Amino acid sequence: MTKKKNELWEWTKALLIAVALAAVIRYFLFAPIVVDGLSMMPTLKDQDRMIVNKFSYEIGQPKRFDIIVFHAPEKKDYIKRVIGLPGDTIEYKDDTLYVNGKAYKEPYLNEYKNQVEDGPLTGSFTLEEKIGRKTVPKGELFVMGDNRRFSKDSRHIGTVPMSKVIGKTSVVYWPIKDAHIVKVK
């Protein structure tokens, strides 16, 4: 009888440890997220399932063109691409991104740019026109969706405080046939 009790206790401990480890990993390191909507097309599709690396920004700052997940003002989590870092000036002119006066290529937009027939994919604007400041504020990010005409992003909701960033995402794991690692640039 004692041997059965010990075996049951060992199994219970193993199960409790497994549940605790899963909770720690889920809460502090990695979490699943579902893409909701078309704002990141063609890079990400509606209902793609991804892994958010919550630990990624504990050890370093986000990089331009990273895809991040953050808490948006609407009490939802958004998935967008980092365009501007703290201190950057941002401008779009003739469908070209300028950061601190330097033109940047955005190859992830080429597919949609080739489909657009009635004007630019990304309308011209300056950061000051969108957020009322010349530079991205300290501790904040300017983000945009890849489907520029149909994305609610920093052009509409303002810059994103780093404290609202959940983490970086680049792994699509579902549907299996579309599983891949998203290239940043």
Coordinates of N, CA, C and O in Angstrom, one line a residue:
M1 N 0.8 -1.2 0.0 CA 0.0 0.0 0.0 C 0.9 1.3 0.0 O 0.6 2.2 -0.7
T2 N 1.9 1.3 0.8 CA 2.8 2.4 0.9 C 3.5 2.7 -0.5 O 3.7 3.8 -0.9
K3 N 3.9 1.6 -1.2 CA 4.5 1.7 -2.5 C 3.6 2.4 -3.5 O 4.0 3.3 -4.2
K4 N 2.3 2.1 -3.5 CA 1.3 2.7 -4.4 C 1.1 4.2 -4.0 O 1.0 5.0 -4.9
K5 N 1.1 4.5 -2.7 CA 1.0 5.9 -2.3 C 2.2 6.7 -2.7 O 2.1 7.8 -3.2
N6 N 3.4 6.2 -2.6 CA 4.6 6.8 -3.1 C 4.6 7.1 -4.6 O 5.0 8.1 -5.1
E7 N 4.2 6.0 -5.3 CA 4.1 6.2 -6.8 C 3.1 7.2 -7.2 O 3.4 8.1 -8.1
L8 N 1.9 7.3 -6.5 CA 0.9 8.3 -6.8 C 1.5 9.7 -6.5 O 1.3 10.6 -7.2
W9 N 2.2 9.8 -5.3 CA 2.8 11.1 -5.0 C 3.8 11.5 -6.0 O 3.9 12.7 -6.4
E10 N 4.6 10.6 -6.5 CA 5.7 11.0 -7.5 C 5.0 11.4 -8.8 O 5.5 12.4 -9.4
W11 N 4.0 10.8 -9.2 CA 3.2 11.2 -10.4 C 2.6 12.6 -10.2 O 2.6 13.4 -11.1
T12 N 2.0 12.8 -9.0 CA 1.4 14.1 -8.7 C 2.4 15.2 -8.7 O 2.2 16.3 -9.3
K13 N 3.6 15.0 -8.1 CA 4.7 16.0 -8.2 C 5.1 16.3 -9.6 O 5.3 17.4 -10.0
A14 N 5.3 15.2 -10.4 CA 5.7 15.4 -11.8 C 4.7 16.2 -12.5 O 5.1 17.1 -13.3
L15 N 3.4 15.9 -12.3 CA 2.4 16.7 -13.0 C 2.4 18.1 -12.6 O 2.2 19.1 -13.4
L16 N 2.5 18.4 -11.3 CA 2.5 19.8 -10.8 C 3.7 20.6 -11.3 O 3.6 21.7 -11.7
I17 N 4.9 19.9 -11.4 CA 6.0 20.6 -11.9 C 5.8 20.9 -13.4 O 6.2 22.0 -13.9
A18 N 5.3 20.0 -14.1 CA 5.0 20.2 -15.6 C 4.1 21.3 -15.8 O 4.3 22.2 -16.7
V19 N 3.0 21.4 -15.0 CA 2.0 22.5 -15.1 C 2.7 23.8 -14.7 O 2.5 24.8 -15.4
A20 N 3.5 23.9 -13.7 CA 4.2 25.1 -13.3 C 5.1 25.6 -14.4 O 5.2 26.8 -14.7
L21 N 5.9 24.6 -14.9 CA 6.8 25.0 -16.0 C 6.1 25.5 -17.2 O 6.5 26.5 -17.8
A22 N 5.0 24.9 -17.6 CA 4.2 25.4 -18.7 C 3.7 26.8 -18.5 O 3.7 27.6 -19.4
A23 N 3.2 27.0 -17.3 CA 2.7 28.4 -16.9 C 3.8 29.4 -17.0 O 3.6 30.5 -17.5
V24 N 5.0 29.1 -16.5 CA 6.1 30.0 -16.5 C 6.5 30.3 -17.9 O 6.7 31.5 -18.3
I25 N 6.6 29.3 -18.8 CA 7.0 29.5 -20.2 C 5.9 30.3 -20.9 O 6.2 31.3 -21.6
R26 N 4.7 30.0 -20.7 CA 3.5 30.7 -21.3 C 3.5 32.2 -20.9 O 3.3 33.1 -21.7
Y27 N 3.6 32.4 -19.6 CA 3.5 33.8 -19.1 C 4.7 34.7 -19.3 O 4.5 35.9 -19.6
F28 N 5.9 34.1 -19.2 CA 7.1 34.9 -19.2 C 7.9 34.8 -20.5 O 8.6 35.8 -20.8
L29 N 7.8 33.7 -21.2 CA 8.7 33.5 -22.4 C 8.1 33.5 -23.7 O 8.4 34.3 -24.6
F30 N 7.1 32.6 -23.9 CA 6.5 32.4 -25.2 C 5.0 32.3 -25.1 O 4.5 31.8 -24.1
A31 N 4.3 32.8 -26.1 CA 2.8 32.7 -26.0 C 2.3 32.6 -27.5 O 2.9 33.2 -28.4
P32 N 1.2 31.9 -27.6 CA 0.6 31.8 -29.0 C -0.3 33.0 -29.2 O -0.8 33.6 -28.3
I33 N -0.4 33.4 -30.5 CA -1.3 34.5 -30.8 C -1.9 34.2 -32.2 O -1.2 33.5 -33.0
V34 N -3.1 34.6 -32.4 CA -3.8 34.4 -33.7 C -3.9 35.8 -34.4 O -4.3 36.8 -33.8
V35 N -3.5 35.8 -35.7 CA -3.6 37.0 -36.5 C -5.1 37.3 -36.8 O -5.7 36.4 -37.3
D36 N -5.5 38.4 -36.4 CA -7.0 38.7 -36.6 C -7.1 39.9 -37.5 O -6.9 41.0 -37.2
G37 N -7.4 39.6 -38.8 CA -7.6 40.6 -39.8 C -6.6 40.6 -40.9 O -5.7 39.7 -40.9
L38 N -6.7 41.6 -41.8 CA -5.8 41.6 -43.0 C -4.8 42.7 -43.0 O -4.1 42.9 -44.0
S39 N -4.5 43.3 -41.8 CA -3.6 44.5 -41.8 C -2.2 44.1 -42.1 O -1.4 45.0 -42.4
M40 N -1.8 42.9 -41.9 CA -0.4 42.5 -42.2 C -0.2 41.7 -43.5 O 0.9 41.1 -43.7
M41 N -1.3 41.6 -44.3 CA -1.1 40.9 -45.6 C -0.1 41.7 -46.4 O 0.0 42.9 -46.3
P42 N 0.6 41.1 -47.3 CA 0.7 39.7 -47.6 C 1.6 38.9 -46.7 O 1.7 37.7 -46.8
T43 N 2.3 39.6 -45.7 CA 3.3 38.9 -44.9 C 2.6 37.9 -44.0 O 3.1 36.7 -43.8
L44 N 1.5 38.3 -43.3 CA 0.7 37.4 -42.5 C -0.7 37.4 -42.9 O -1.3 38.4 -43.3
K45 N -1.3 36.2 -42.8 CA -2.7 36.0 -43.2 C -3.6 36.0 -42.0 O -3.2 35.6 -40.9
D46 N -4.9 36.4 -42.3 CA -5.9 36.3 -41.2 C -6.0 34.8 -40.7 O -6.0 33.9 -41.5
Q47 N -6.0 34.7 -39.4 CA -6.0 33.4 -38.7 C -4.7 32.6 -38.7 O -4.7 31.5 -38.2
D48 N -3.6 33.2 -39.2 CA -2.3 32.5 -39.0 C -2.1 32.5 -37.4 O -2.4 33.4 -36.7
R49 N -1.5 31.4 -37.0 CA -1.2 31.2 -35.6 C 0.4 31.4 -35.5 O 1.1 30.8 -36.2
M50 N 0.8 32.2 -34.5 CA 2.2 32.5 -34.3 C 2.6 32.4 -32.9 O 1.8 32.3 -32.0
I51 N 3.9 32.4 -32.7 CA 4.5 32.3 -31.4 C 5.1 33.7 -31.1 O 5.8 34.3 -31.9
V52 N 4.7 34.3 -29.9 CA 5.3 35.6 -29.5 C 6.4 35.3 -28.5 O 6.2 34.6 -27.6
N53 N 7.6 35.9 -28.8 CA 8.7 35.7 -28.0 C 8.7 36.9 -27.0 O 9.1 38.0 -27.4
K54 N 8.2 36.7 -25.8 CA 8.1 37.7 -24.8 C 9.5 38.1 -24.2 O 9.6 39.2 -23.7
F55 N 10.4 37.3 -24.3 CA 11.7 37.5 -23.8 C 12.6 38.3 -24.7 O 13.6 38.9 -24.2
S56 N 12.2 38.5 -25.9 CA 13.1 39.1 -26.9 C 13.5 40.5 -26.6 O 14.6 40.9 -26.9
Y57 N 12.6 41.3 -26.0 CA 13.0 42.7 -25.7 C 13.5 42.9 -24.2 O 13.8 44.0 -23.9
E58 N 13.5 41.8 -23.5 CA 14.1 41.9 -22.1 C 15.6 42.1 -22.3 O 16.3 42.7 -21.4
I59 N 16.2 41.6 -23.4 CA 17.6 41.6 -23.5 C 18.1 42.6 -24.5 O 19.3 42.8 -24.7
G60 N 17.2 43.3 -25.2 CA 17.6 44.3 -26.2 C 16.4 45.1 -26.7 O 15.3 44.7 -26.5
Q61 N 16.7 46.2 -27.4 CA 15.7 47.0 -28.0 C 15.2 46.4 -29.3 O 15.9 45.7 -30.0
P62 N 14.0 46.8 -29.7 CA 13.5 46.3 -31.0 C 14.3 46.9 -32.1 O 14.9 48.0 -32.0
K63 N 14.3 46.2 -33.2 CA 15.0 46.7 -34.4 C 13.9 47.1 -35.5 O 12.8 46.6 -35.5
R64 N 14.4 48.0 -36.3 CA 13.5 48.5 -37.4 C 13.1 47.3 -38.2 O 13.9 46.4 -38.5
F65 N 11.8 47.2 -38.6 CA 11.2 46.2 -39.4 C 10.8 44.9 -38.6 O 10.3 44.0 -39.2
D66 N 11.2 44.8 -37.3 CA 10.7 43.7 -36.5 C 9.2 43.7 -36.5 O 8.5 44.7 -36.6
I67 N 8.6 42.5 -36.4 CA 7.1 42.4 -36.3 C 6.8 42.2 -34.8 O 7.4 41.2 -34.2
I68 N 6.0 43.0 -34.2 CA 5.8 43.0 -32.8 C 4.3 42.8 -32.5 O 3.5 43.1 -33.3
V69 N 4.0 42.4 -31.3 CA 2.7 42.3 -30.7 C 2.6 43.3 -29.6 O 3.5 43.3 -28.7
F70 N 1.5 44.1 -29.5 CA 1.4 45.0 -28.4 C 0.0 45.2 -28.0 O -1.0 44.9 -28.8
H71 N -0.2 45.7 -26.8 CA -1.6 46.0 -26.3 C -2.0 47.4 -26.9 O -1.4 48.4 -26.7
A72 N -3.1 47.3 -27.8 CA -3.6 48.5 -28.4 C -4.6 49.2 -27.5 O -5.1 48.6 -26.6
P73 N -4.9 50.5 -27.8 CA -5.8 51.2 -27.0 C -7.2 50.6 -26.9 O -8.0 50.8 -26.0
E74 N -7.6 49.8 -27.9 CA -8.9 49.2 -28.0 C -9.0 47.9 -27.1 O -10.0 47.2 -27.3
K75 N -8.1 47.7 -26.2 CA -8.1 46.5 -25.4 C -7.9 45.3 -26.2 O -8.5 44.2 -25.9
K76 N -7.2 45.4 -27.3 CA -6.9 44.2 -28.2 C -5.4 44.2 -28.3 O -4.7 45.2 -28.1
D77 N -4.9 43.1 -28.8 CA -3.5 43.0 -29.1 C -3.3 43.1 -30.6 O -4.1 42.4 -31.4
Y78 N -2.4 44.0 -31.1 CA -2.2 44.2 -32.5 C -0.9 43.6 -32.9 O 0.1 43.5 -32.1
I79 N -0.8 43.2 -34.1 CA 0.5 42.8 -34.7 C 0.9 43.8 -35.8 O 0.1 44.0 -36.8
K80 N 2.0 44.4 -35.7 CA 2.4 45.4 -36.7 C 3.9 45.3 -36.8 O 4.6 44.7 -36.1
R81 N 4.4 46.1 -37.8 CA 5.9 46.2 -38.1 C 6.5 47.5 -37.5 O 5.9 48.5 -37.7
V82 N 7.6 47.4 -36.9 CA 8.3 48.5 -36.4 C 8.9 49.3 -37.5 O 9.7 48.8 -38.3
I83 N 8.5 50.6 -37.7 CA 9.0 51.5 -38.7 C 9.9 52.5 -38.1 O 11.0 52.8 -38.6
G84 N 9.5 53.1 -37.0 CA 10.3 54.1 -36.4 C 10.7 53.8 -34.9 O 9.9 53.4 -34.2
L85 N 12.0 54.1 -34.6 CA 12.5 53.9 -33.3 C 12.6 55.2 -32.6 O 12.5 56.3 -33.2
P86 N 12.8 55.2 -31.2 CA 12.8 56.5 -30.5 C 13.9 57.4 -31.1 O 15.0 57.0 -31.5
G87 N 13.5 58.7 -31.4 CA 14.4 59.7 -31.9 C 14.4 59.8 -33.4 O 14.9 60.7 -34.0
D88 N 13.7 58.8 -34.1 CA 13.7 58.8 -35.6 C 12.7 59.9 -36.1 O 11.7 60.2 -35.5
T89 N 13.0 60.5 -37.3 CA 12.0 61.2 -38.0 C 11.5 60.2 -39.1 O 12.3 59.5 -39.7
I90 N 10.2 60.3 -39.4 CA 9.6 59.4 -40.4 C 8.9 60.2 -41.4 O 8.2 61.1 -41.0
E91 N 9.1 59.8 -42.7 CA 8.3 60.4 -43.7 C 8.1 59.4 -44.9 O 9.0 58.6 -45.1
Y92 N 6.9 59.5 -45.4 CA 6.6 58.7 -46.7 C 6.4 59.7 -47.8 O 5.6 60.7 -47.6
K93 N 7.1 59.5 -48.9 CA 7.0 60.4 -50.0 C 7.1 59.5 -51.3 O 8.0 58.8 -51.4
D94 N 6.1 59.7 -52.2 CA 6.1 58.9 -53.4 C 6.2 57.4 -53.1 O 7.0 56.7 -53.8
D95 N 5.5 56.9 -52.1 CA 5.5 55.5 -51.7 C 6.9 54.9 -51.2 O 7.2 53.8 -51.3
T96 N 7.7 55.9 -50.8 CA 9.0 55.5 -50.3 C 9.2 55.9 -48.8 O 8.8 57.1 -48.5
L97 N 9.7 55.0 -48.0 CA 9.9 55.3 -46.6 C 11.3 56.1 -46.4 O 12.3 55.6 -47.0
Y98 N 11.2 57.2 -45.7 CA 12.4 57.9 -45.3 C 12.5 57.9 -43.8 O 11.6 58.4 -43.1
V99 N 13.6 57.5 -43.3 CA 13.9 57.5 -41.8 C 15.1 58.4 -41.6 O 16.2 58.1 -42.2
N100 N 15.0 59.4 -40.9 CA 16.1 60.4 -40.7 C 16.7 60.9 -42.0 O 17.9 61.0 -42.1
G101 N 15.8 61.0 -43.0 CA 16.2 61.5 -44.3 C 16.7 60.5 -45.3 O 17.0 60.8 -46.4
K102 N 16.9 59.3 -44.8 CA 17.5 58.2 -45.6 C 16.4 57.3 -46.2 O 15.5 56.9 -45.4
A103 N 16.4 57.0 -47.5 CA 15.3 56.2 -48.1 C 15.6 54.7 -47.7 O 16.8 54.3 -47.7
Y104 N 14.5 54.0 -47.4 CA 14.6 52.6 -47.1 C 13.8 51.8 -48.0 O 12.7 52.2 -48.4
K105 N 14.3 50.6 -48.5 CA 13.5 49.7 -49.3 C 12.7 48.9 -48.3 O 13.1 48.5 -47.2
E106 N 11.5 48.5 -48.8 CA 10.6 47.6 -48.0 C 10.1 46.5 -48.9 O 9.0 46.5 -49.4
P107 N 11.0 45.5 -49.1 CA 10.7 44.4 -50.1 C 9.4 43.6 -49.7 O 8.8 43.1 -50.6
Y108 N 9.0 43.6 -48.5 CA 7.8 42.9 -48.1 C 6.6 43.6 -48.6 O 5.5 43.0 -48.5
L109 N 6.7 44.8 -49.1 CA 5.5 45.5 -49.7 C 5.5 45.3 -51.2 O 4.5 45.7 -51.8
N110 N 6.5 44.8 -51.9 CA 6.5 44.7 -53.3 C 5.3 44.0 -53.9 O 4.8 44.5 -54.9
E111 N 4.8 42.9 -53.4 CA 3.7 42.2 -53.9 C 2.5 43.2 -54.0 O 1.8 43.2 -55.0
Y112 N 2.2 43.9 -53.0 CA 1.0 44.8 -53.0 C 1.3 46.0 -53.8 O 0.4 46.5 -54.5
K113 N 2.5 46.6 -53.8 CA 2.8 47.7 -54.6 C 2.6 47.4 -56.1 O 2.1 48.3 -56.9
N114 N 2.9 46.2 -56.5 CA 2.7 45.8 -57.9 C 1.2 45.7 -58.3 O 0.8 45.8 -59.5
Q115 N 0.3 45.4 -57.3 CA -1.1 45.2 -57.6 C -1.8 46.6 -57.6 O -2.9 46.7 -58.2
V116 N -1.3 47.6 -57.0 CA -2.0 48.9 -56.8 C -2.0 49.6 -58.2 O -0.9 49.8 -58.8
E117 N -3.2 50.1 -58.6 CA -3.2 50.8 -59.9 C -3.7 52.2 -59.7 O -3.6 53.0 -60.6
D118 N -4.3 52.5 -58.5 CA -4.9 53.8 -58.3 C -4.2 54.7 -57.3 O -4.8 55.2 -56.3
G119 N -2.8 54.8 -57.4 CA -2.1 55.7 -56.5 C -1.1 54.8 -55.7 O -1.0 53.6 -55.9
P120 N -0.5 55.4 -54.7 CA 0.6 54.7 -53.9 C -0.1 53.8 -52.9 O -1.2 54.0 -52.5
L121 N 0.7 52.8 -52.5 CA 0.2 51.9 -51.5 C 0.2 52.6 -50.1 O -0.7 52.5 -49.4
T122 N 1.3 53.4 -49.9 CA 1.4 54.2 -48.7 C 1.3 55.6 -49.0 O 2.2 56.1 -49.7
G123 N 0.3 56.3 -48.6 CA 0.1 57.7 -48.9 C 1.2 58.5 -48.2 O 1.8 58.2 -47.2
S124 N 1.6 59.7 -48.9 CA 2.6 60.5 -48.3 C 2.2 61.2 -47.0 O 1.0 61.6 -46.9
F125 N 3.1 61.2 -46.1 CA 2.9 61.9 -44.8 C 4.2 62.1 -44.1 O 5.2 61.5 -44.4
T126 N 4.2 63.0 -43.1 CA 5.3 63.2 -42.2 C 4.9 62.7 -40.8 O 3.7 62.7 -40.5
L127 N 5.8 62.4 -40.0 CA 5.5 62.0 -38.6 C 4.8 63.1 -37.9 O 3.8 62.9 -37.2
E128 N 5.2 64.4 -38.1 CA 4.6 65.5 -37.5 C 3.1 65.6 -37.8 O 2.3 65.9 -37.0
E129 N 2.7 65.3 -39.1 CA 1.3 65.3 -39.5 C 0.5 64.3 -38.8 O -0.7 64.5 -38.5
K130 N 1.1 63.2 -38.4 CA 0.4 62.0 -37.8 C 0.4 62.1 -36.3 O -0.7 61.7 -35.7
I131 N 1.4 62.5 -35.7 CA 1.4 62.5 -34.2 C 1.7 63.8 -33.6 O 1.7 63.9 -32.3
G132 N 2.0 64.8 -34.4 CA 2.2 66.2 -33.9 C 3.6 66.4 -33.3 O 3.8 67.3 -32.6
R133 N 4.5 65.5 -33.6 CA 5.9 65.6 -33.2 C 6.8 65.3 -34.3 O 6.5 64.6 -35.2
K134 N 8.0 65.9 -34.3 CA 9.0 65.7 -35.4 C 9.7 64.4 -35.3 O 10.1 63.8 -36.3
T135 N 9.8 63.9 -34.1 CA 10.5 62.6 -33.9 C 9.7 61.6 -33.0 O 8.8 62.1 -32.3
V136 N 10.0 60.3 -33.2 CA 9.3 59.3 -32.3 C 9.8 59.6 -30.9 O 11.0 59.7 -30.6
P137 N 8.8 59.7 -30.0 CA 9.2 60.0 -28.6 C 10.1 58.9 -27.9 O 10.0 57.7 -28.3
K138 N 10.9 59.3 -26.9 CA 11.7 58.3 -26.2 C 10.8 57.2 -25.6 O 9.8 57.5 -25.1
G139 N 11.3 56.0 -25.7 CA 10.5 54.9 -25.1 C 9.3 54.5 -25.9 O 8.4 53.7 -25.4
E140 N 9.2 54.9 -27.2 CA 8.0 54.6 -28.0 C 8.4 54.2 -29.4 O 9.6 54.4 -29.8
L141 N 7.5 53.6 -30.1 CA 7.7 53.0 -31.4 C 6.7 53.5 -32.4 O 5.5 53.7 -32.0
F142 N 7.0 53.7 -33.6 CA 6.1 54.0 -34.7 C 5.9 52.7 -35.5 O 6.9 52.2 -36.0
V143 N 4.7 52.2 -35.6 CA 4.4 50.9 -36.2 C 3.4 51.0 -37.3 O 2.5 51.9 -37.3
M144 N 3.5 50.2 -38.3 CA 2.6 50.1 -39.4 C 2.3 48.7 -39.8 O 3.2 47.8 -39.7
G145 N 1.1 48.4 -40.3 CA 0.8 47.2 -40.9 C 1.3 47.1 -42.3 O 1.5 48.2 -43.0
D146 N 1.5 45.9 -42.9 CA 2.0 45.8 -44.2 C 1.0 46.1 -45.3 O 1.3 46.5 -46.4
N147 N -0.3 45.9 -44.9 CA -1.4 46.1 -45.8 C -1.8 47.6 -45.6 O -2.8 47.9 -45.0
R148 N -1.0 48.5 -46.1 CA -1.0 49.9 -45.7 C -2.3 50.6 -45.9 O -2.7 51.5 -45.1
R149 N -3.1 50.2 -46.9 CA -4.4 50.9 -47.1 C -5.5 50.4 -46.1 O -6.5 51.1 -46.0
F150 N -5.2 49.3 -45.5 CA -6.2 48.7 -44.6 C -5.7 48.3 -43.2 O -6.0 47.3 -42.7
S151 N -4.8 49.2 -42.7 CA -4.2 48.9 -41.4 C -4.5 50.1 -40.4 O -4.2 51.2 -40.8
K152 N -4.9 49.7 -39.3 CA -5.1 50.7 -38.2 C -3.8 50.6 -37.4 O -3.5 49.6 -36.7
D153 N -2.9 51.6 -37.5 CA -1.6 51.6 -36.9 C -1.2 52.9 -36.4 O -2.1 53.7 -36.0
S154 N 0.1 53.2 -36.2 CA 0.5 54.5 -35.6 C 0.0 55.7 -36.3 O -0.1 56.8 -35.7
R155 N -0.4 55.6 -37.6 CA -0.9 56.7 -38.3 C -2.3 57.1 -37.7 O -2.7 58.2 -37.9
H156 N -2.9 56.2 -37.0 CA -4.3 56.4 -36.5 C -4.3 56.4 -34.9 O -5.0 57.2 -34.3
I157 N -3.5 55.5 -34.3 CA -3.5 55.4 -32.9 C -2.3 56.0 -32.2 O -2.2 56.0 -31.0
G158 N -1.4 56.6 -32.9 CA -0.2 57.2 -32.4 C 0.9 56.2 -32.1 O 0.8 55.0 -32.5
T159 N 1.9 56.6 -31.5 CA 3.1 55.8 -31.2 C 2.7 54.8 -30.1 O 1.8 55.0 -29.3
V160 N 3.5 53.7 -30.1 CA 3.3 52.6 -29.1 C 4.3 52.7 -28.0 O 5.5 52.6 -28.3
P161 N 3.9 52.9 -26.7 CA 4.9 52.9 -25.7 C 5.5 51.5 -25.5 O 4.8 50.5 -25.7
M162 N 6.8 51.4 -25.3 CA 7.5 50.1 -25.1 C 6.9 49.3 -24.0 O 6.9 48.1 -24.1
S163 N 6.3 50.0 -23.0 CA 5.6 49.2 -21.9 C 4.4 48.4 -22.4 O 4.0 47.5 -21.7
K164 N 3.9 48.7 -23.6 CA 2.7 48.0 -24.1 C 3.1 46.9 -25.0 O 2.3 46.1 -25.5
V165 N 4.4 46.8 -25.4 CA 4.9 45.7 -26.3 C 5.0 44.4 -25.5 O 5.6 44.3 -24.4
I166 N 4.3 43.4 -26.1 CA 4.3 42.1 -25.5 C 5.6 41.3 -25.9 O 6.2 40.7 -25.1
G167 N 5.9 41.5 -27.2 CA 7.1 40.8 -27.7 C 7.2 40.8 -29.2 O 6.4 41.4 -29.9
K168 N 8.2 40.1 -29.7 CA 8.5 40.0 -31.1 C 7.9 38.7 -31.6 O 7.9 37.7 -30.9
T169 N 7.4 38.7 -32.9 CA 6.9 37.4 -33.4 C 7.5 37.2 -34.8 O 7.6 38.2 -35.6
S170 N 7.8 36.0 -35.1 CA 8.3 35.7 -36.5 C 8.1 34.3 -36.9 O 8.4 33.9 -38.0
V171 N 7.4 33.5 -36.0 CA 7.2 32.1 -36.4 C 5.7 31.8 -36.6 O 4.9 32.0 -35.6
V172 N 5.4 31.5 -37.8 CA 4.0 31.0 -38.1 C 4.0 29.5 -38.0 O 4.8 28.9 -38.7
Y173 N 3.2 29.0 -37.1 CA 3.2 27.5 -36.9 C 1.9 26.8 -37.4 O 1.8 25.6 -37.5
W174 N 0.9 27.6 -37.7 CA -0.4 27.1 -38.2 C -1.1 28.0 -39.2 O -1.0 29.2 -38.9
P175 N -1.6 27.6 -40.2 CA -1.8 26.2 -40.6 C -0.4 25.6 -41.0 O 0.4 26.3 -41.5
I176 N -0.3 24.3 -40.8 CA 0.9 23.6 -41.0 C 1.5 23.8 -42.4 O 2.7 24.0 -42.6
K177 N 0.7 23.8 -43.4 CA 1.1 24.0 -44.8 C 1.8 25.3 -45.0 O 2.6 25.5 -45.9
D178 N 1.4 26.3 -44.2 CA 2.0 27.7 -44.3 C 3.0 28.0 -43.2 O 3.4 29.1 -43.1
A179 N 3.4 27.0 -42.4 CA 4.4 27.2 -41.4 C 5.7 27.8 -41.9 O 6.2 27.2 -42.9
H180 N 6.2 28.8 -41.3 CA 7.5 29.4 -41.8 C 7.9 30.4 -40.8 O 7.2 30.8 -39.8
I181 N 9.2 30.9 -41.0 CA 9.7 32.0 -40.2 C 9.7 33.2 -41.1 O 10.2 33.2 -42.2
V182 N 9.1 34.3 -40.6 CA 8.9 35.5 -41.3 C 10.3 36.2 -41.3 O 10.9 36.5 -40.3
K183 N 10.7 36.6 -42.5 CA 12.0 37.3 -42.6 C 11.7 38.8 -42.3 O 10.7 39.3 -42.7
V184 N 12.6 39.4 -41.5 CA 12.4 40.8 -41.1 C 12.5 41.7 -42.3 O 11.7 42.7 -42.4
K185 N 13.4 41.5 -43.2 CA 13.6 42.4 -44.3 C 13.8 41.7 -45.6 O 14.1 40.6 -45.7

